[in-house]
Short mmCIF file of C-alpha atoms and ligand atoms in Angstrom, two decimals:
data_model
loop_
_atom_site.label_atom_id
_atom_site.label_comp_id
_atom_site.label_asym_id
_atom_site.label_seq_id
_atom_site.Cartn_x
_atom_site.Cartn_y
_atom_site.Cartn_z
CA MET A 1 12.96 -5.64 -14.63
CA ILE A 2 10.64 -6.32 -12.02
CA GLY A 3 10.39 -3.90 -9.21
CA LYS A 4 11.09 -0.61 -10.51
CA LYS A 5 8.00 0.98 -9.56
CA PRO A 6 5.52 0.18 -6.75
CA ALA A 7 3.82 -3.02 -7.62
CA MET A 8 0.09 -2.92 -8.51
CA GLY A 9 -2.20 -5.73 -8.18
CA TRP A 10 -4.85 -7.41 -5.99
CA ASN A 11 -4.88 -9.87 -3.37
CA SER A 12 -7.50 -12.13 -1.99
CA TRP A 13 -6.77 -11.73 1.81
CA ASN A 14 -9.18 -8.56 2.52
CA THR A 15 -12.30 -9.74 1.14
CA PHE A 16 -11.98 -13.56 1.10
CA GLY A 17 -9.64 -14.51 3.97
CA ASN A 18 -9.77 -17.93 3.95
CA ASN A 19 -12.96 -18.51 1.38
CA ILE A 20 -10.80 -18.45 -1.43
CA THR A 21 -11.54 -20.87 -4.75
CA GLU A 22 -10.39 -20.97 -7.99
CA GLU A 23 -13.72 -19.94 -9.56
CA LEU A 24 -13.67 -16.48 -7.57
CA LEU A 25 -9.79 -15.84 -8.65
CA LEU A 26 -10.74 -16.44 -12.20
CA GLN A 27 -13.94 -13.93 -11.89
CA ILE A 28 -11.47 -11.46 -10.43
CA ALA A 29 -8.78 -12.06 -13.11
CA ASP A 30 -11.71 -11.48 -15.75
CA VAL A 31 -12.36 -8.16 -13.96
CA MET A 32 -9.12 -7.13 -13.75
CA ALA A 33 -8.68 -7.73 -17.37
CA GLU A 34 -11.82 -6.57 -18.77
CA GLN A 35 -12.85 -3.79 -16.46
CA GLY A 36 -10.03 -1.39 -17.10
CA TYR A 37 -7.61 -2.43 -13.90
CA LYS A 38 -5.16 -3.88 -16.17
CA GLU A 39 -4.88 -1.14 -18.61
CA ALA A 40 -4.42 1.33 -15.18
CA GLY A 41 -1.38 -0.78 -14.34
CA TYR A 42 -2.99 -3.41 -11.60
CA GLU A 43 -1.29 -6.39 -12.94
CA TYR A 44 -0.43 -8.98 -10.03
CA LEU A 45 -3.26 -11.21 -9.01
CA VAL A 46 -2.19 -12.76 -5.62
CA ILE A 47 -3.75 -15.20 -3.72
CA ASP A 48 -3.17 -14.81 -0.12
CA ASP A 49 -3.13 -17.83 2.94
CA CYS A 50 -5.06 -20.49 3.23
CA TRP A 51 -4.48 -22.19 -0.30
CA ALA A 52 -2.72 -25.24 0.81
CA LEU A 53 -3.66 -28.59 2.58
CA LYS A 54 -2.27 -28.82 6.07
CA GLU A 55 0.16 -31.44 5.17
CA ARG A 56 2.65 -31.65 2.45
CA ASP A 57 2.91 -34.54 0.53
CA MET A 58 5.76 -37.39 0.52
CA GLN A 59 7.82 -35.71 -1.41
CA GLY A 60 7.70 -32.78 1.00
CA ASN A 61 5.88 -30.56 -1.59
CA LEU A 62 3.13 -28.23 -0.71
CA VAL A 63 -0.18 -29.29 -2.17
CA PRO A 64 -3.16 -27.07 -3.15
CA ASP A 65 -6.28 -27.78 -1.32
CA PRO A 66 -8.08 -29.90 -4.17
CA GLU A 67 -11.63 -28.67 -3.05
CA LYS A 68 -10.65 -24.83 -3.62
CA PHE A 69 -8.43 -25.73 -6.19
CA PRO A 70 -10.01 -28.45 -8.17
CA HIS A 71 -7.24 -27.67 -10.93
CA GLY A 72 -4.02 -27.06 -9.11
CA ILE A 73 -2.66 -23.49 -8.82
CA LYS A 74 -0.65 -24.01 -12.26
CA ALA A 75 -4.27 -23.96 -13.70
CA VAL A 76 -5.14 -20.53 -12.02
CA ALA A 77 -1.65 -19.12 -12.76
CA ASP A 78 -2.13 -20.05 -16.61
CA TYR A 79 -5.55 -18.57 -16.71
CA VAL A 80 -4.09 -15.15 -15.34
CA HIS A 81 -1.50 -15.16 -17.82
CA ASN A 82 -3.75 -15.62 -20.36
CA ARG A 83 -5.78 -12.47 -19.43
CA GLY A 84 -2.11 -10.56 -19.79
CA LEU A 85 -1.76 -10.64 -16.02
CA LYS A 86 0.73 -11.78 -13.26
CA PHE A 87 0.20 -14.23 -10.59
CA GLY A 88 1.14 -14.32 -6.99
CA ILE A 89 1.01 -16.67 -4.25
CA TYR A 90 1.90 -16.76 -0.36
CA SER A 91 3.91 -18.29 2.03
CA CYS A 92 5.87 -17.50 5.33
CA ALA A 93 8.95 -17.58 6.70
CA GLY A 94 7.55 -19.51 9.78
CA ILE A 95 7.04 -23.22 10.44
CA LEU A 96 3.07 -22.49 9.65
CA THR A 97 1.73 -19.44 8.17
CA CYS A 98 -0.69 -17.18 9.73
CA ALA A 99 -3.78 -19.36 9.48
CA GLY A 100 -1.79 -22.19 10.20
CA TYR A 101 -1.18 -23.86 6.69
CA PRO A 102 2.54 -25.55 6.13
CA SER A 103 5.05 -22.81 5.71
CA SER A 104 8.30 -22.48 3.99
CA TYR A 105 11.00 -22.42 6.97
CA ASP A 106 13.77 -24.97 5.99
CA HIS A 107 11.95 -25.53 2.68
CA GLU A 108 12.78 -22.18 0.84
CA PHE A 109 14.48 -23.82 -2.27
CA GLN A 110 11.97 -26.73 -2.46
CA ASP A 111 8.92 -24.13 -2.39
CA ALA A 112 10.67 -21.55 -4.82
CA ARG A 113 11.28 -24.22 -7.28
CA LEU A 114 7.71 -25.64 -7.03
CA PHE A 115 6.32 -22.02 -7.49
CA ALA A 116 8.21 -21.40 -10.38
CA GLU A 117 7.12 -24.37 -12.25
CA TRP A 118 3.65 -23.36 -11.56
CA GLY A 119 4.47 -19.71 -13.05
CA VAL A 120 4.22 -17.65 -10.09
CA ASP A 121 5.58 -14.25 -10.60
CA PHE A 122 5.18 -12.77 -7.10
CA LEU A 123 5.75 -14.20 -3.60
CA LYS A 124 4.32 -12.61 -0.36
CA TYR A 125 6.35 -13.83 2.46
CA ASP A 126 4.46 -13.72 6.01
CA PHE A 127 6.14 -14.10 9.20
CA CYS A 128 3.98 -15.88 11.82
CA ASN A 129 5.09 -18.74 13.70
CA PHE A 130 8.73 -17.97 13.57
CA PRO A 131 11.09 -20.26 15.49
CA GLU A 132 12.26 -18.19 18.60
CA ASN A 133 15.86 -18.51 18.18
CA ALA A 134 15.85 -18.46 14.30
CA ASP A 135 17.47 -15.29 12.68
CA CYS A 136 14.83 -13.28 10.81
CA VAL A 137 17.19 -11.37 8.18
CA ASN A 138 18.75 -14.60 7.44
CA ARG A 139 15.73 -16.49 6.72
CA TYR A 140 14.45 -13.60 4.30
CA HIS A 141 17.66 -13.66 2.84
CA ILE A 142 17.47 -17.57 2.06
CA MET A 143 14.14 -17.00 0.44
CA SER A 144 15.26 -14.24 -1.46
CA MET A 145 18.25 -16.54 -2.73
CA ALA A 146 15.63 -19.36 -3.58
CA LEU A 147 14.01 -17.17 -5.60
CA LYS A 148 16.83 -15.97 -7.53
CA ALA A 149 17.88 -19.55 -7.75
CA SER A 150 14.42 -20.83 -9.28
CA GLY A 151 14.85 -20.03 -12.82
CA ARG A 152 11.79 -17.56 -12.91
CA GLU A 153 11.74 -13.68 -12.25
CA ILE A 154 9.84 -13.73 -8.72
CA LEU A 155 8.89 -10.60 -7.13
CA PHE A 156 9.70 -10.94 -3.22
CA SER A 157 7.41 -9.25 -1.42
CA ALA A 158 8.36 -9.49 2.26
CA CYS A 159 5.73 -9.09 5.30
CA ASN A 160 7.15 -9.20 8.18
CA TRP A 161 5.27 -6.09 9.65
CA GLY A 162 8.17 -3.63 9.86
CA MET A 163 10.00 -6.34 12.75
CA HIS A 164 13.59 -5.50 13.09
CA ASP A 165 13.45 -2.36 11.74
CA SER A 166 12.66 -4.12 8.18
CA TRP A 167 13.36 -0.73 6.27
CA ASN A 168 16.97 -0.48 7.34
CA TRP A 169 17.82 -4.01 5.70
CA MET A 170 15.43 -5.50 3.15
CA ARG A 171 16.84 -3.74 0.39
CA SER A 172 20.20 -4.96 1.00
CA ILE A 173 18.77 -8.70 0.90
CA GLY A 174 17.58 -8.26 -2.50
CA VAL A 175 13.74 -7.86 -1.35
CA HIS A 176 11.17 -5.68 -3.72
CA MET A 177 8.92 -4.76 -1.13
CA TYR A 178 8.36 -5.05 2.55
CA ARG A 179 4.96 -4.95 4.68
CA SER A 180 6.34 -2.34 7.24
CA THR A 181 3.30 -2.09 9.82
CA GLY A 182 0.85 -4.69 11.06
CA ASP A 183 -2.20 -5.47 9.31
CA ILE A 184 -4.61 -3.06 7.90
CA PHE A 185 -8.33 -3.02 8.84
CA ASP A 186 -11.19 -1.16 7.23
CA ASN A 187 -11.33 1.85 9.14
CA TYR A 188 -10.02 5.14 9.27
CA GLN A 189 -7.80 4.75 12.53
CA SER A 190 -6.13 1.80 11.03
CA PHE A 191 -5.19 3.30 7.55
CA MET A 192 -4.12 6.52 8.94
CA SER A 193 -1.88 5.30 11.76
CA ILE A 194 -0.21 3.09 9.33
CA PHE A 195 0.41 5.93 7.07
CA GLN A 196 1.75 8.15 10.04
CA SER A 197 3.95 5.51 11.46
CA GLN A 198 5.98 4.97 7.78
CA LEU A 199 6.08 8.82 7.06
CA GLU A 200 9.69 8.72 8.58
CA HIS A 201 10.60 5.92 6.65
CA LEU A 202 9.76 6.48 3.10
CA SER A 203 12.98 8.30 2.26
CA GLN A 204 13.98 4.53 2.60
CA SER A 205 11.50 3.41 -0.04
CA GLY A 206 12.43 3.88 -3.60
CA PRO A 207 13.26 1.81 -6.95
CA TYR A 208 13.48 -1.97 -6.19
CA CYS A 209 12.55 -1.87 -3.09
CA TYR A 210 9.50 -0.15 -1.54
CA ASN A 211 7.74 0.31 2.00
CA ASP A 212 4.45 -1.82 1.60
CA MET A 213 1.86 -0.06 3.76
CA ASP A 214 -0.54 -3.28 3.40
CA MET A 215 -3.56 -3.95 0.91
CA LEU A 216 -5.94 -1.13 0.53
CA THR A 217 -9.51 -1.24 2.06
CA VAL A 218 -10.81 1.23 -0.42
CA GLY A 219 -14.44 0.43 -1.20
CA MET A 220 -14.98 -2.71 1.24
CA TYR A 221 -16.98 -0.56 3.25
CA ASN A 222 -16.67 -3.30 6.10
CA GLN A 223 -17.37 -6.24 3.75
CA GLY A 224 -15.08 -8.89 3.93
CA ASN A 225 -12.45 -10.01 6.00
CA VAL A 226 -10.82 -7.23 7.76
CA ALA A 227 -13.79 -5.40 8.76
CA ILE A 228 -13.34 -3.74 12.56
CA GLY A 229 -14.65 -0.73 13.73
CA LYS A 230 -16.61 1.92 11.98
CA PRO A 231 -16.63 1.49 8.01
CA CYS A 232 -14.68 4.63 5.99
CA THR A 233 -16.80 7.04 4.77
CA ASP A 234 -15.99 8.12 0.64
CA ASN A 235 -13.64 10.99 1.64
CA GLU A 236 -12.09 8.64 4.09
CA TYR A 237 -11.02 6.21 1.25
CA LYS A 238 -10.18 9.35 -0.84
CA MET A 239 -7.64 10.15 1.89
CA GLN A 240 -6.59 6.40 1.96
CA PHE A 241 -5.94 5.88 -1.61
CA SER A 242 -4.16 9.33 -2.08
CA LEU A 243 -2.05 9.15 0.64
CA TRP A 244 -0.69 5.50 -0.29
CA CYS A 245 -0.11 7.29 -3.70
CA LEU A 246 1.87 10.20 -2.12
CA ALA A 247 3.82 7.82 -0.05
CA GLY A 248 4.63 6.06 -3.47
CA VAL A 249 3.87 2.65 -2.11
CA PRO A 250 2.84 -0.68 -3.66
CA LEU A 251 -1.02 -0.33 -4.43
CA ILE A 252 -2.45 -3.81 -3.88
CA LEU A 253 -6.38 -3.54 -3.96
CA GLY A 254 -8.10 -5.47 -1.25
CA ALA A 255 -11.70 -4.86 -1.93
CA ASP A 256 -14.16 -7.39 -3.96
CA ILE A 257 -13.45 -5.42 -7.25
CA ARG A 258 -16.43 -7.82 -8.70
CA THR A 259 -18.97 -5.52 -6.93
CA LEU A 260 -17.25 -2.27 -6.33
CA ALA A 261 -19.35 0.88 -5.80
CA PRO A 262 -18.69 2.98 -9.18
CA LYS A 263 -17.33 5.82 -7.44
CA MET A 264 -14.61 3.60 -5.66
CA LYS A 265 -13.85 2.12 -8.91
CA GLU A 266 -13.45 5.72 -10.52
CA LEU A 267 -11.01 6.10 -7.47
CA LEU A 268 -8.90 3.27 -8.03
CA LEU A 269 -8.49 4.17 -11.67
CA ASN A 270 -7.92 7.42 -10.95
CA LYS A 271 -4.96 8.05 -13.60
CA GLU A 272 -3.86 11.38 -11.89
CA LEU A 273 -3.35 9.72 -8.58
CA ILE A 274 -1.67 6.67 -10.08
CA ALA A 275 0.61 8.60 -12.13
CA ILE A 276 1.84 10.33 -8.63
CA ASP A 277 2.36 6.92 -7.26
CA GLN A 278 4.15 5.57 -10.18
CA ASP A 279 6.22 8.81 -10.82
CA GLU A 280 9.49 8.19 -12.24
CA GLU A 281 11.19 10.11 -9.68
CA CYS A 282 9.56 8.38 -6.74
CA ARG A 283 10.17 10.79 -4.29
CA PRO A 284 8.79 10.41 -0.68
CA PRO A 285 6.21 13.72 0.30
CA PHE A 286 8.03 16.65 2.01
CA VAL A 287 5.80 17.71 5.17
CA VAL A 288 5.38 21.32 4.76
CA SER A 289 3.61 21.95 8.15
CA LYS A 290 1.33 19.91 10.32
CA ARG A 291 -0.66 21.43 13.08
CA SER A 292 -0.85 19.05 16.18
CA VAL A 293 -3.15 18.90 19.25
CA MET A 294 -2.62 17.44 22.69
CA VAL A 295 -5.19 14.82 23.25
CA PRO A 296 -5.88 12.80 26.62
CA VAL A 297 -4.66 9.44 26.56
CA GLU A 298 -7.59 7.05 26.73
CA ASN A 299 -8.05 4.11 29.36
CA ARG A 300 -5.87 5.70 31.67
CA GLU A 301 -8.22 7.05 34.52
CA ASP A 302 -5.85 5.80 37.05
CA ALA A 303 -3.06 8.37 36.17
CA ILE A 304 -2.80 11.12 38.91
CA GLU A 305 -2.38 14.06 36.30
CA PRO A 306 -4.39 13.27 33.08
CA LEU A 307 -1.93 11.70 30.39
CA ARG A 308 -1.83 13.97 27.37
CA ARG A 309 -0.20 13.05 23.99
CA VAL A 310 0.41 14.75 20.51
CA LYS A 311 -1.74 14.36 17.69
CA ASP A 312 -0.90 15.67 13.92
CA LYS A 313 -4.23 16.63 12.97
CA LEU A 314 -3.64 19.01 9.82
CA PHE A 315 -1.06 18.18 7.04
CA THR A 316 0.11 20.09 4.13
CA PHE A 317 2.63 17.90 1.62
CA LEU A 318 4.54 18.54 -1.27
CA LYS A 319 5.95 15.83 -3.45
CA HIS A 320 8.41 16.69 -6.17
CA VAL A 321 7.25 14.90 -9.45
CA SER A 322 8.91 14.38 -12.54
CA GLY A 323 9.01 17.25 -15.40
CA ASN A 324 9.69 19.84 -12.54
CA GLU A 325 6.02 19.31 -11.27
CA PHE A 326 4.73 19.06 -7.74
CA ILE A 327 1.84 17.81 -6.00
CA ILE A 328 0.52 19.98 -2.95
CA ALA A 329 -1.48 17.85 -0.61
CA TYR A 330 -3.79 18.93 2.11
CA TYR A 331 -5.43 16.61 4.78
CA ASN A 332 -7.88 17.35 7.42
CA LEU A 333 -7.84 14.78 10.43
CA PHE A 334 -10.00 16.85 12.37
CA GLU A 335 -13.92 15.88 12.27
CA GLU A 336 -14.71 19.81 11.76
CA GLU A 337 -13.88 21.41 8.67
CA GLN A 338 -11.01 23.50 8.61
CA GLU A 339 -8.97 25.97 6.76
CA ILE A 340 -5.33 25.25 5.86
CA LEU A 341 -2.96 27.77 4.96
CA CYS A 342 -0.11 26.69 2.70
CA THR A 343 3.08 29.66 2.88
CA PHE A 344 4.81 28.92 -0.02
CA ALA A 345 8.03 30.36 1.51
CA ASP A 346 7.69 26.98 3.88
CA ALA A 347 7.74 25.08 0.39
CA GLY A 348 10.83 27.00 -0.92
CA ILE A 349 9.15 29.51 -2.64
CA PRO A 350 9.65 32.68 -0.99
CA TYR A 351 7.35 35.67 -2.30
CA ALA A 352 10.62 37.56 -3.60
CA CYS A 353 11.80 34.98 -5.72
CA GLY A 354 9.30 36.16 -8.34
CA TYR A 355 7.77 32.67 -8.82
CA GLY A 356 4.07 31.42 -8.26
CA LEU A 357 2.54 28.24 -8.53
CA ALA A 358 0.00 27.43 -11.22
CA MET A 359 -2.40 24.84 -9.71
CA LYS A 360 -4.86 22.32 -10.83
CA ASP A 361 -7.17 20.51 -8.63
CA ILE A 362 -6.57 16.64 -9.09
CA PHE A 363 -10.01 15.45 -8.21
CA THR A 364 -12.31 18.44 -9.81
CA GLY A 365 -9.89 19.43 -12.68
CA GLU A 366 -10.41 23.09 -11.64
CA ASP A 367 -7.80 25.48 -12.72
CA LEU A 368 -6.77 27.73 -10.15
CA GLY A 369 -4.54 29.97 -12.37
CA VAL A 370 -1.32 31.14 -10.74
CA ILE A 371 -1.19 31.54 -6.88
CA ARG A 372 1.76 33.35 -5.44
CA ASP A 373 3.11 33.63 -1.83
CA TYR A 374 0.27 31.34 -0.30
CA HIS A 375 -2.81 29.29 -0.74
CA ARG A 376 -5.75 29.19 1.50
CA VAL A 377 -7.96 26.31 1.39
CA SER A 378 -10.98 24.90 3.12
CA VAL A 379 -11.13 21.12 3.68
CA SER A 380 -13.91 19.33 5.22
CA GLY A 381 -13.39 16.85 8.32
CA HIS A 382 -11.77 13.76 7.31
CA ASP A 383 -10.91 14.86 3.77
CA CYS A 384 -7.86 16.08 1.62
CA ARG A 385 -7.51 18.22 -1.56
CA LEU A 386 -4.57 17.46 -4.03
CA TYR A 387 -2.98 19.73 -6.56
CA ARG A 388 -0.64 19.34 -9.47
CA CYS A 389 1.55 22.46 -9.54
CA ARG A 390 4.23 24.11 -11.79
CA LEU A 391 6.30 27.05 -11.02
CA VAL A 392 5.65 30.35 -13.24
CA PRO A 393 7.19 33.51 -13.30
CA CYS A 394 5.09 36.40 -11.88
CA ASN A 395 5.48 40.01 -13.17
CA GLY A 396 6.81 42.43 -10.84
CA TYR A 397 10.00 42.25 -8.42
CA ARG A 398 12.80 39.28 -8.73
CA ALA A 399 14.88 38.58 -6.08
C1 GLA B 401 -0.72 -12.15 8.27
C2 GLA B 401 -0.38 -10.99 7.11
C3 GLA B 401 -1.92 -10.93 6.62
C4 GLA B 401 -2.05 -11.65 5.81
C5 GLA B 401 -2.65 -12.98 7.21
C6 GLA B 401 -2.73 -14.28 6.29
O1 GLA B 401 -1.52 -11.24 9.25
O2 GLA B 401 0.02 -9.61 7.82
O3 GLA B 401 -1.38 -9.61 5.28
O4 GLA B 401 -1.52 -12.17 4.98
O5 GLA B 401 -1.29 -12.99 7.73
O6 GLA B 401 -2.79 -15.29 7.11
#
């Protein structure tokens, strides 16, 4: 069955945008198959927008751009399958795709059949140029049915950017994952605001239908198609990847994995983090505590009173994972180092219960032994710490 766990793979948009070719994609397939990505679980290679010609053919079929794909799309899909991977493609629910190529509105069943013939295993389905009076839920449902009728098992990856509160209905129309925000860009603010905006919706994300927080930018360092603003630091990429894993959402890589820095490759292949993402129980993280500050609202010099808004700056999460284990995770959104205190009573473990937590640092492997009552840790600016924990009886008084 497809879609039980959050999908893992690679998508062409972040790095290549319009500049995709067969040659590049085959190189990516080779890297995925040969350099540990496939073993780590990254199985879908997905072509995003810009693969087609601007016109359909006489039969109304989509046509791959022969300059970009001289042997057609099926040849790419075959190559990808031969490398033990799965193949994904892109279309859109509107009249034209976001980049202005023909899209599947009123061609849903025809396009789904064509994709199935080509050997497509995954369809990303965007939302640009959607007719004003058309019904969004219905059009996504039509494509969902078209995929079911296509004769091939195709993972349906809807991408309507969270419009019409997508988390409330995507599961009910057969979608396997749904993009829940606008596009990610390769900077700290972008991924952090995506994560924070989805935190309250993660309880609706689970087996067979996951909230999709967009393709990762980890390791891009402002190379490629989504560079806006300041490039991320290595620690910020560590925050991004581990937040996606804690959220238990699809892990779709966006960086050019042919040239990825070794440190970033290590991060993206980190078995412990991937195991958190792919955990059987698929539970969202619980916010044990957060520290918030009031910050001035920018660009409102005309306001009589200075406007201020709440910004959450320090997070402590606890995520229940299978085997009676837990992940405790600290995120420091301040630019300066901060001490974070986790009072175990806030995480369901009061002192008097007689249990402590055996804690192991996920990044360093350091074993902290059994900690009781509280855990205090220093986290540098824009950085995080994650621990795998289990309950251990402590000597002495038990409630
Ligand atoms: C939209 C999507 C992106 C990408 C582009 C392609 O912006 O949200 O993920 O697919 O379209 O044009």
